[in-house]
Amino acid sequence: ILVFDDLHWADEYSLGIIDLLICDADNANPLMIIGCFRSEEFTKDDALYETMKKLSKKKSKRRFEITQLELDCLDVVDSNKIIMALLNIDEESKTQALADLCFRRTLGNPHFVIEFITMLEEEGLITYSLGMLEWKWDVSEIEQRTMSTENVVDLLQARMRKLPDRVQQLLQYAACLGTPFRMDVLSVVWCKHGKEDG
């Protein structure tokens, strides 16, 4: 089994290799390939869209199956289960209030749930007590400290503002290049303009 994440960022050459692997139905050791992508970043102009269209046409001739699953955001119950797993807690009621707040801030996006809890730990809003051998937090303090932000995206932006100035500047250049960009292009832009601005 091969799992590829963030396929919406893949270039046409990488997708071509995946196409070859999928179409190799005569291989004595067949593969199951799982590809993940964000539907909101997937358009008809993308290389991924073209690749999926080609694979749909080839599947009966090449004898392989394509199954598409669309995953929704988590609900509060599932968000709580992730938090329980992250904090190694077995009792749902212990993390329920934290999960309710987390769900309001992340809207159930699994990546943001994990980032939110990580950020709370980094900010000292969730701490591990060695004496009691358990995680401690105060939901009202977390709510107060995160009240000025609508959601976890704002919280992540606040974290990024704490990065060194040069790192923030590099991220700005990368953002101007778009979601997918080549490192060599970023390197050229950084060498030319990063030194001038710094």
PDB file of C-alpha atoms in Angstrom, residues 5 15 48 91 94 121 175 183:
ATOM      1  CA  ASP A   5      -0.872  13.045   0.735  1.00  0.00           C
ATOM      2  CA  LEU A  15       1.365  12.231 -11.175  1.00  0.00           C
ATOM      3  CA  LEU A  48      -4.431  16.156 -10.775  1.00  0.00           C
ATOM      4  CA  GLU A  91     -12.686   9.302  29.990  1.00  0.00           C
ATOM      5  CA  LYS A  94     -12.683  14.901  31.156  1.00  0.00           C
ATOM      6  CA  GLU A 121       0.587  23.110  24.692  1.00  0.00           C
ATOM      7  CA  ALA A 175       3.063  32.635  -0.664  1.00  0.00           C
ATOM      8  CA  MET A 183      12.346  25.302  -4.508  1.00  0.00           C
TER       9      MET A 183
END
